[in-house]
Short mmCIF file of C-alpha atoms and ligand atoms in Angstrom, two decimals:
data_model
loop_
_atom_site.label_atom_id
_atom_site.label_comp_id
_atom_site.label_asym_id
_atom_site.label_seq_id
_atom_site.Cartn_x
_atom_site.Cartn_y
_atom_site.Cartn_z
CA UNK H 17 -0.09 0.04 -0.37
CA UNK H 18 1.39 3.09 -0.91
CA UNK H 19 0.78 6.60 1.42
CA UNK H 20 -1.73 9.46 0.87
CA UNK H 21 0.95 12.03 0.23
CA UNK H 22 -0.28 15.11 2.05
CA UNK H 23 -0.52 18.34 0.29
CA UNK H 24 1.18 20.92 1.76
CA UNK H 25 1.14 23.32 -0.38
CA UNK H 26 -2.25 22.97 -1.91
CA UNK H 27 -3.87 23.62 2.08
CA UNK H 28 -1.66 26.11 2.55
CA UNK H 29 -2.73 27.83 -0.69
CA UNK H 30 -6.68 27.14 0.48
CA UNK H 31 -5.13 28.63 4.63
CA UNK H 32 -3.64 32.03 2.55
CA UNK H 33 -6.92 32.55 1.33
CA UNK H 34 -8.84 32.38 4.16
CA UNK H 35 -6.02 34.47 5.37
CA UNK H 36 -6.24 37.38 2.68
CA UNK H 37 -10.14 37.45 3.63
CA UNK H 38 -9.93 37.94 7.12
CA UNK H 39 -7.21 40.55 7.04
CA UNK H 40 -9.17 42.28 4.50
CA UNK H 41 -12.41 42.06 7.11
CA UNK H 42 -9.89 43.74 10.01
CA UNK H 43 -9.48 46.42 7.58
CA UNK H 44 -5.63 46.17 7.81
CA UNK H 45 -3.45 43.72 10.22
CA UNK H 46 0.43 44.63 10.26
CA UNK H 47 3.21 42.37 11.10
CA UNK H 48 6.85 43.57 12.18
CA UNK H 49 9.96 40.88 12.20
CA UNK H 50 13.39 42.14 13.43
CA UNK H 51 16.39 40.32 11.79
CA UNK H 52 19.94 40.82 13.53
CA UNK H 53 22.92 40.21 11.54
CA UNK H 54 23.93 38.58 7.50
CA UNK H 55 23.38 35.03 7.96
CA UNK H 56 22.35 34.82 4.50
CA UNK H 57 19.16 31.43 4.95
CA UNK H 58 18.03 34.24 7.87
CA UNK H 59 17.64 36.82 5.42
CA UNK H 60 16.43 34.31 2.97
CA UNK H 61 13.58 33.25 5.50
CA UNK H 62 12.94 37.05 5.81
CA UNK H 63 11.96 38.23 2.06
CA UNK H 64 9.82 34.98 2.32
CA UNK H 65 8.01 36.31 5.25
CA UNK H 66 7.51 39.62 3.62
CA UNK H 67 6.56 38.31 0.07
CA UNK H 68 4.05 36.22 2.11
CA UNK H 69 2.47 39.21 3.89
CA UNK H 70 2.29 41.10 0.60
CA UNK H 71 0.40 38.31 -1.40
CA UNK H 72 -2.29 38.44 1.52
CA UNK H 73 -2.98 42.14 2.32
CA UNK H 74 -0.83 41.91 4.97
CA UNK H 75 1.08 45.58 5.68
CA UNK H 76 4.76 44.47 6.81
CA UNK H 77 7.56 46.51 8.69
CA UNK H 78 10.98 44.92 8.06
CA UNK H 79 13.51 45.97 10.35
CA UNK H 80 17.18 45.13 9.68
CA UNK H 81 20.39 45.67 11.81
CA UNK H 82 24.11 45.41 12.22
CA UNK H 83 25.61 42.20 12.64
CA UNK H 84 27.57 44.21 15.77
CA UNK H 85 23.53 45.30 17.19
CA UNK H 86 23.95 45.77 21.32
CA UNK H 87 21.51 43.74 23.22
CA UNK H 88 20.28 47.20 24.45
CA UNK H 89 19.96 48.13 20.75
CA UNK H 90 18.01 45.59 19.50
CA UNK H 91 15.36 45.52 22.70
CA UNK H 92 14.59 49.31 22.03
CA UNK H 93 13.37 47.80 18.76
CA UNK H 94 11.21 45.59 20.15
CA UNK H 95 10.41 48.05 22.64
CA UNK H 96 9.19 50.13 19.64
CA UNK H 97 7.67 48.18 17.98
CA UNK H 98 5.53 46.42 20.91
CA UNK H 99 4.65 49.96 21.51
CA UNK H 100 3.23 50.96 17.90
CA UNK H 101 -0.23 50.64 18.45
CA UNK H 102 -0.36 49.95 14.47
CA UNK H 103 1.83 46.20 14.56
CA UNK H 104 -0.39 42.91 15.30
CA UNK H 105 2.42 40.96 15.31
CA UNK H 106 6.24 40.16 16.25
CA UNK H 107 9.07 38.69 15.31
CA UNK H 108 12.80 38.33 16.09
CA UNK H 109 14.56 35.98 13.98
CA UNK H 110 16.28 32.95 15.32
CA UNK H 111 18.99 32.37 15.82
CA UNK H 112 20.71 36.06 17.03
CA UNK H 113 24.25 36.23 16.44
CA UNK H 114 26.10 34.73 19.37
CA UNK H 115 26.68 37.56 21.77
CA UNK H 116 22.63 38.48 22.14
CA UNK H 117 20.84 37.13 24.79
CA UNK H 118 17.68 34.99 22.86
CA UNK H 119 15.77 34.82 25.41
CA UNK H 120 15.58 38.24 27.02
CA UNK H 121 14.79 39.44 23.56
CA UNK H 122 11.96 36.59 23.28
CA UNK H 123 11.24 37.24 26.54
CA UNK H 124 10.87 41.58 25.90
CA UNK H 125 8.10 40.93 22.91
CA UNK H 126 4.82 41.92 24.04
CA UNK H 127 3.02 38.37 24.60
CA UNK H 128 -0.11 39.60 22.47
CA UNK H 129 2.01 39.79 19.20
CA UNK H 130 4.94 37.16 19.83
CA UNK H 131 3.32 35.43 16.38
CA UNK H 132 6.03 33.21 17.00
CA UNK H 133 4.20 30.88 20.29
CA UNK H 134 7.72 31.81 22.07
CA UNK H 135 7.09 34.25 24.89
CA UNK H 136 7.55 32.13 28.21
CA UNK H 137 3.42 33.55 28.48
CA UNK H 138 2.20 31.90 25.26
CA UNK H 139 4.56 28.89 25.79
CA UNK H 140 2.76 28.09 29.06
CA UNK H 141 -0.92 28.49 28.11
CA UNK H 142 -0.14 25.94 25.45
CA UNK H 143 1.16 23.87 28.39
CA UNK H 144 -1.95 25.26 31.12
CA UNK H 145 -4.52 23.89 27.59
CA UNK H 146 -5.26 27.48 26.56
CA UNK H 147 -2.81 28.14 23.67
CA UNK H 148 -3.22 31.70 22.37
CA UNK H 149 -0.20 31.90 19.99
CA UNK H 150 1.30 28.81 18.99
CA UNK H 151 4.09 28.30 16.62
CA UNK H 152 3.68 28.21 13.25
CA UNK H 153 5.10 25.13 11.99
CA UNK H 154 3.50 22.25 15.30
CA UNK H 155 -0.49 24.65 14.47
CA UNK H 156 0.25 23.76 10.61
CA UNK H 157 0.68 20.34 10.88
CA UNK H 158 -2.77 19.99 13.14
CA UNK H 159 -4.12 21.51 10.30
CA UNK H 160 -2.36 19.49 7.96
CA UNK H 161 -4.14 16.30 10.07
CA UNK H 162 -7.26 18.41 10.11
CA UNK H 163 -7.63 18.88 6.74
CA UNK H 164 -7.01 15.50 5.76
CA UNK H 165 -9.29 14.22 8.53
CA UNK H 166 -6.29 11.94 10.50
CA UNK H 167 -7.93 11.30 13.40
CA UNK H 168 -6.24 12.34 16.83
CA UNK H 169 -8.11 11.44 19.60
CA UNK H 170 -7.17 8.32 21.21
CA UNK H 171 -4.70 7.61 18.96
CA UNK H 172 -0.77 6.30 20.15
CA UNK H 173 1.20 10.27 18.87
CA UNK H 174 4.91 9.60 18.70
CA UNK H 175 6.68 13.26 18.50
CA UNK H 176 10.51 12.61 17.53
CA UNK H 177 12.46 15.89 18.59
CA UNK H 178 11.45 18.60 22.39
CA UNK H 179 12.82 22.32 20.47
CA UNK H 180 10.80 24.95 22.32
CA UNK H 181 9.76 25.86 18.18
CA UNK H 182 8.51 21.97 17.41
CA UNK H 183 8.46 19.56 19.44
CA UNK H 184 7.64 20.44 22.61
CA UNK H 185 4.90 22.82 21.11
CA UNK H 186 4.06 20.07 18.73
CA UNK H 187 3.47 17.40 21.59
CA UNK H 188 1.28 19.46 23.28
CA UNK H 189 -0.98 19.74 20.75
CA UNK H 190 -1.57 16.31 19.76
CA UNK H 191 -2.04 16.22 23.92
CA UNK H 192 -5.00 18.77 23.80
CA UNK H 193 -6.65 17.16 20.80
CA UNK H 194 -6.44 13.87 23.07
CA UNK H 195 -3.99 12.02 21.73
CA UNK H 196 -1.97 10.06 23.96
CA UNK H 197 1.14 11.23 23.25
CA UNK H 198 5.21 10.21 23.91
CA UNK H 199 8.35 12.43 23.32
CA UNK H 200 11.85 10.96 21.70
CA UNK H 201 14.65 13.04 21.20
CA UNK H 202 18.36 12.55 21.60
CA UNK H 203 18.88 10.22 24.91
CA UNK H 204 15.57 8.08 24.05
CA UNK H 205 16.69 4.26 24.15
CA UNK H 206 15.22 1.60 21.01
CA UNK H 207 12.98 4.51 19.23
CA UNK H 208 12.28 2.33 16.72
CA UNK H 209 10.04 0.22 19.43
CA UNK H 210 7.86 3.47 20.39
CA UNK H 211 7.80 4.27 16.10
CA UNK H 212 6.67 1.34 15.15
CA UNK H 213 3.60 1.99 17.60
CA UNK H 214 2.91 5.12 16.71
CA UNK H 215 -0.50 6.21 14.20
CA UNK H 216 0.63 9.58 13.71
CA UNK H 217 4.54 10.31 13.64
CA UNK H 218 6.31 13.16 13.37
CA UNK H 219 9.12 13.49 13.27
CA UNK H 220 11.27 16.84 13.91
CA UNK H 221 14.64 15.96 14.77
CA UNK H 222 17.20 17.19 11.44
CA UNK H 223 18.70 14.42 10.54
CA UNK H 224 18.09 13.51 6.93
CA UNK H 225 16.26 10.19 7.13
CA UNK H 226 16.58 9.19 10.57
CA UNK H 227 13.02 7.40 10.30
CA UNK H 228 13.30 4.30 8.04
CA UNK H 229 10.74 2.40 6.56
CA UNK H 230 10.72 -0.57 9.63
CA UNK H 231 10.29 2.11 12.50
CA UNK H 232 6.93 2.94 10.93
CA UNK H 233 3.41 1.11 11.53
CA UNK H 234 1.15 0.57 8.68
CA UNK H 235 -1.16 3.17 8.07
CA UNK H 236 -0.05 5.57 10.19
CA UNK H 237 0.10 9.83 9.24
CA UNK H 238 4.06 10.41 8.55
CA UNK H 239 4.67 13.90 9.34
CA UNK H 240 8.27 15.28 8.30
CA UNK H 241 9.13 18.25 9.08
CA UNK H 242 12.95 17.83 9.03
CA UNK H 243 14.50 20.41 6.33
CA UNK H 244 18.01 19.52 5.63
CA UNK H 245 19.78 21.07 3.20
CA UNK H 246 22.64 18.51 1.79
CA UNK H 247 24.82 19.29 -1.54
CA UNK H 248 22.72 16.40 -2.99
CA UNK H 249 19.38 18.86 -1.91
CA UNK H 250 16.62 18.84 0.79
CA UNK H 251 15.88 15.73 2.78
CA UNK H 252 13.69 15.40 5.41
CA UNK H 253 13.70 13.29 8.61
CA UNK H 254 12.18 10.62 7.23
CA UNK H 255 13.18 7.96 4.16
CA UNK H 256 10.93 8.34 1.62
CA UNK H 257 10.43 4.61 1.98
CA UNK H 258 8.38 4.97 4.81
CA UNK H 259 4.91 5.79 2.19
CA UNK H 260 5.27 2.16 1.03
CA UNK H 261 4.43 1.28 4.72
CA UNK H 262 2.44 4.64 6.05
CA UNK H 263 -1.25 5.62 5.82
CA UNK H 264 -0.56 9.29 4.81
CA UNK H 265 2.87 10.98 4.13
CA UNK H 266 3.98 14.68 3.97
CA UNK H 267 6.54 15.06 1.50
CA UNK H 268 9.93 17.26 1.51
CA UNK H 269 9.84 19.33 -0.06
CA UNK H 270 5.73 20.53 -0.67
CA UNK H 271 4.56 19.07 3.33
CA UNK H 272 5.29 20.55 6.44
CA UNK H 273 7.14 23.41 5.12
CA UNK H 274 4.20 25.53 2.95
CA UNK H 275 2.14 25.18 5.86
CA UNK H 276 5.00 26.60 7.99
CA UNK H 277 4.33 30.12 6.21
CA UNK H 278 1.15 29.99 5.39
CA UNK H 279 0.18 29.57 9.61
CA UNK H 280 2.51 32.36 10.14
CA UNK H 281 -0.12 34.86 8.49
CA UNK H 282 -2.69 33.04 9.95
CA UNK H 283 -1.30 34.02 13.78
CA UNK H 284 -0.18 37.57 12.60
CA UNK H 285 -4.30 37.93 11.92
CA UNK H 286 -4.94 36.17 14.77
CA UNK H 287 -3.22 38.69 16.66
CA UNK H 288 -4.49 41.05 15.16
CA UNK H 289 -8.12 40.22 15.67
CA UNK H 290 -7.34 39.88 19.63
CA UNK H 291 -6.21 43.15 20.14
CA UNK H 292 -8.76 44.56 18.78
CA UNK H 293 -11.13 42.67 20.65
CA UNK H 294 -13.08 44.27 23.85
CA UNK H 295 -10.45 44.55 26.31
CA UNK H 296 -12.65 41.93 28.83
CA UNK H 297 -12.59 38.84 25.96
CA UNK H 298 -8.42 39.29 26.52
CA UNK H 299 -6.48 38.37 29.36
CA UNK H 300 -4.79 35.27 29.54
P1 LIG K 8 16.86 21.30 17.26
O1 LIG K 8 16.28 22.45 18.08
O2 LIG K 8 18.01 21.05 16.62
O3 LIG K 8 15.96 19.81 18.02
C1 LIG K 8 16.36 18.59 17.27
C2 LIG K 8 15.59 17.20 18.45
O4 LIG K 8 15.73 16.55 17.98
C3 LIG K 8 16.20 17.79 19.94
O5 LIG K 8 15.06 17.42 20.75
C4 LIG K 8 17.32 16.21 19.79
O6 LIG K 8 17.19 16.02 21.20
C5 LIG K 8 16.26 15.80 18.66
N1 LIG K 8 17.87 14.60 18.14
C6 LIG K 8 18.62 14.61 17.61
N2 LIG K 8 19.14 13.99 17.18
C7 LIG K 8 18.39 12.74 17.31
C8 LIG K 8 18.42 11.72 17.33
N3 LIG K 8 19.12 10.59 16.49
N4 LIG K 8 17.08 10.37 17.84
C9 LIG K 8 16.66 11.43 18.20
N5 LIG K 8 16.06 12.51 19.01
C10 LIG K 8 17.57 13.24 18.35
O7 LIG K 8 15.56 21.39 15.94
P2 LIG K 8 14.44 21.73 16.26
O8 LIG K 8 14.51 23.67 15.36
O9 LIG K 8 13.57 21.50 16.21
O10 LIG K 8 14.29 21.60 14.35
C11 LIG K 8 13.53 20.08 13.71
C12 LIG K 8 14.23 19.79 12.36
O11 LIG K 8 13.14 20.44 11.79
C13 LIG K 8 15.41 20.74 11.76
O12 LIG K 8 15.18 19.73 10.44
C14 LIG K 8 14.75 22.34 10.99
O13 LIG K 8 15.63 22.54 9.83
C15 LIG K 8 12.93 21.45 11.00
N6 LIG K 8 12.71 22.72 10.73
C16 LIG K 8 11.52 22.77 9.75
C17 LIG K 8 10.30 23.79 9.79
C18 LIG K 8 9.71 23.24 8.85
O14 LIG K 8 8.65 24.53 8.57
N7 LIG K 8 9.09 22.53 7.45
C19 LIG K 8 9.97 24.44 10.76
C20 LIG K 8 11.14 24.43 11.86
C21 LIG K 8 12.02 23.60 12.07
P3 LIG K 8 18.38 17.42 22.41
O15 LIG K 8 16.72 17.15 22.83
O16 LIG K 8 18.29 15.55 23.88
O17 LIG K 8 19.06 17.44 21.65
#
């Protein structure tokens, strides 16, 4: 049996149409981004974010700071954009140059504008089962499962990876959707014992083809978050041969990647909507 390939590009196109309509209905939404330094990959990601905003009618403010920006200068820009009432969503592109304190920069963001869902308040709300702004990648995976009618409640889910940006929020979202969730990481012993039991398997590791076909349960939904760039091209964390075993599988590229881009726009609109809501309905 060959897996149904989950078409992230197609779902992302639908999501972007929804975002365009919602942004217009709100009468305009603005996303601001802060990029420090010269990392070419980061510049590319930021270019794409602004291009995506433009395509759906979200205004954007693109702040690029020198590589030798001090912590205080960075925090000053964060404060300025926090206080700017025309800005709905705000993100600091990671990684920051090594001399800057990433945790302090994230903690300085207004949680109501934190479209990457990285502020401790937003991560805490997710832990409490009251998600507000959740990272675009795990949110995108949930949307893909939903679009393809993959049942989550009562299913066994295994997430490989425990980063604050993908693995942990992913596991919490699956838990909130009533899956029974296990989290694997670099210290996990005999990972295949867990993965071969998983109805839903999410790989967010950063090791090309770590998940071999024999680690996948027949009929499982396999979500490959990995993006491993090598001289030979872009590879996921899952061996494409797993599609012979799985019931559903995301390709790389064309799976989770486009959804991540689209869900950032969803978060910008969600932040804009919440900021316009009456004060009484906000709150933590
Ligand atoms: P990360 O911060 O490096 O975290 C990787 C996680 O994988 C860690 O929890 C690590 O365990 C675990 N791990 C490493 N080697 C392992 C192994 N051999 N067996 C089991 N677990 C192992 O990476 P990330 O930011 O979460 O990203 C993960 C991957 O997703 C990367 O390829 C990244 O490029 C990709 N990504 C894609 C998108 C997208 O839009 N498609 C978005 C974000 C990230 P420890 O905690 O024990 O170190």
